[in-house]
Amino acid sequence: MAVMPLFLLVAGSAAVAGLARRTPVPAPLLLVTAGIAASFIPGIPDYTLDPHIVLPLVLPPLLHTAALDSSYLDLRANLRPVALLSVGYVLFATLVVGYAAYLLIPDLPLTAALVLGAVVAPPDAVAATAISRRLGLPHRITTILQGESLVNDATAITAYKVALAAAVGVGATWAGGLKEFVVASLGGIGIGVLLMVPLHWLRVRLRESALLENTLSLLIPFVAYALAEQFHASGVLAVVVVGLYLGHRSWQVDFETRLQEDAVWKVISFLLESAVFALIGLQLPVVLRGLGEFSTAQALWYAVVVFLVVVVSRFVWVFPATYLPRCLSTRIRAREPDLNWTRPVIVGWAGMRGVVSLAIAFTIPSTVAGGGPFPARNLVLFLTFTTVIGTLVIQGLTLPVLIRALRLPGRDAQAETLAEAQVQNEASRAAEERLDELLQDERNALPGPLADRLRAVMERRRNSVWERLGAVNEVTGESADETYRRLARDVIDVERRVFVTLRDARRIDDEMMRTLLRRLDLEEAAAYREAAS
């Protein structure tokens, strides 16, 4: 892709994503809609989605970011529902959608239909994370959806490879397909396990250089993906395993590295997510070309049926997968006593497809082994596109309405703040005891004001969470803690302006000003993070 079209894509998608934050519409939906609208504008470049770029260069950082932000402990606690969705459902959807397409479309071979089934089977990691984060879904549902979307791409890509081998005449059997799935899965997990410990060890040992650590952080997902794919293992699983481990152990990394890493990955994730969803919409002219023997009416009819099968098949899988284990196991019933029918409904409806489906579809070869054309390749591309758009727009737009209609409880902010206050109180008391112990050592002698300042900081940290539960200012509507942070940021801004004025008057140089401003920036960042929490 040329530099100018790429610049236009990134800049335009970032602008639309920024606009989405001012509207009630989730950014993925607005970006897809904007992409479709832009595809009709004369002079817009032809943005063909290149799977050789998306799969090895775009998918790994997005998966890595999602894995870093996920909880290994929560995923382990919800391993059963995550596995049933990320493996069981994807294979089930591959067979159901494939067989439905085989019955629906005349002269479409079953093997080619199964290729379509594998392509549209996996819900999208980016869409699930972005929309569930925006809607504030209950914690367990968010964990299950994120866990499913982290792993299901590996299942879908393996199923696609098996179906494609049969479709092009290379030859594939059920036993061979099962073997390939097991090898790819275990290989990806194994390579992730082999990489995660030395990579974390290296990150910890680079404590003195935050820039070097973050350079390593940027390389990690690409190295894990490429190494796994080199051994015909699942690059997706390798990236996810490494990301989960590094996220779980991130507290052992230097604070400056964590601050930089968080900011860097937020920017990368924002730009990639924005560009990816805009690219989905921009694919419309590409998939409309060359439908050949199929008329527009036929293609649209097939699209509606495939979309409905995709949506219905998820419910057909989700409800038995939710309730059968409970019926068969008293332990599960005891561990999950509060389950009601509304949660499976939300999980069933939150099955948005995304860029991975389109990227896989574009890897379908034009010809089969004998030299003939791949059966209905352009129709498969069209049906993939319409399924992705349909699930993103229809399910994405109606999911908030469905949550409100079912009165699904969101997160209890009051209870979470109370829990945070309790653990902060415990940590602060332990820190105060440690400080008293350290100050008894002559090597740690401090002037009284400095020692008092350390104690005041710990006391402030302990009290700040409790104050969020306290009374609200009748004039401003703020809690005491919020007022404190607002005033702190205000006086920090005054100091910042003074430093700039002194620099302009040549009383200090730029280097000193940057040093002083960085200290203020760290203080303001701390205040902002407390406010955001």
PDB file of C-alpha atoms in Angstrom, residues 49 54-55 59 63 119 122-126 152-154 156-157 236 276 280 353-362 384 388:
ATOM      1  CA  LEU A  49      -7.284  -6.179   2.677  1.00  0.00           C
ATOM      2  CA  VAL A  54      -3.239  -8.552   8.655  1.00  0.00           C
ATOM      3  CA  LEU A  55      -2.464 -12.010  10.031  1.00  0.00           C
ATOM      4  CA  LEU A  59      -3.373  -9.596  14.549  1.00  0.00           C
ATOM      5  CA  LEU A  63      -4.054 -10.110  20.561  1.00  0.00           C
ATOM      6  CA  VAL A 119     -14.106 -18.400   7.874  1.00  0.00           C
ATOM      7  CA  PRO A 122     -14.839 -17.028  15.096  1.00  0.00           C
ATOM      8  CA  PRO A 123     -16.218 -13.939  16.871  1.00  0.00           C
ATOM      9  CA  ASP A 124     -13.750 -11.077  16.759  1.00  0.00           C
ATOM     10  CA  ALA A 125     -11.351 -10.277  19.626  1.00  0.00           C
ATOM     11  CA  VAL A 126     -11.289  -6.543  18.941  1.00  0.00           C
ATOM     12  CA  ASN A 152     -11.042 -18.942  18.904  1.00  0.00           C
ATOM     13  CA  ASP A 153      -8.948 -17.574  16.021  1.00  0.00           C
ATOM     14  CA  ALA A 154      -6.534 -20.472  16.470  1.00  0.00           C
ATOM     15  CA  ALA A 156     -10.896 -21.263  13.169  1.00  0.00           C
ATOM     16  CA  ILE A 157      -7.594 -20.957  11.289  1.00  0.00           C
ATOM     17  CA  VAL A 236      -2.323 -16.985  17.925  1.00  0.00           C
ATOM     18  CA  VAL A 276      -9.028  -2.395  11.016  1.00  0.00           C
ATOM     19  CA  ILE A 280     -13.732  -3.754   6.871  1.00  0.00           C
ATOM     20  CA  ARG A 353     -17.394 -11.115  13.585  1.00  0.00           C
ATOM     21  CA  GLY A 354     -14.478  -9.000  12.416  1.00  0.00           C
ATOM     22  CA  VAL A 355     -11.300  -8.540  10.467  1.00  0.00           C
ATOM     23  CA  VAL A 356      -9.887 -12.038  11.078  1.00  0.00           C
ATOM     24  CA  SER A 357     -12.774 -13.585   9.145  1.00  0.00           C
ATOM     25  CA  LEU A 358     -12.156 -11.271   6.204  1.00  0.00           C
ATOM     26  CA  ALA A 359      -8.399 -11.789   6.348  1.00  0.00           C
ATOM     27  CA  ILE A 360      -8.828 -15.570   6.257  1.00  0.00           C
ATOM     28  CA  ALA A 361     -11.323 -15.302   3.401  1.00  0.00           C
ATOM     29  CA  PHE A 362      -8.883 -13.328   1.284  1.00  0.00           C
ATOM     30  CA  THR A 384     -18.076 -13.289   4.693  1.00  0.00           C
ATOM     31  CA  VAL A 388     -19.159  -9.432   9.386  1.00  0.00           C
TER      32      VAL A 388
END
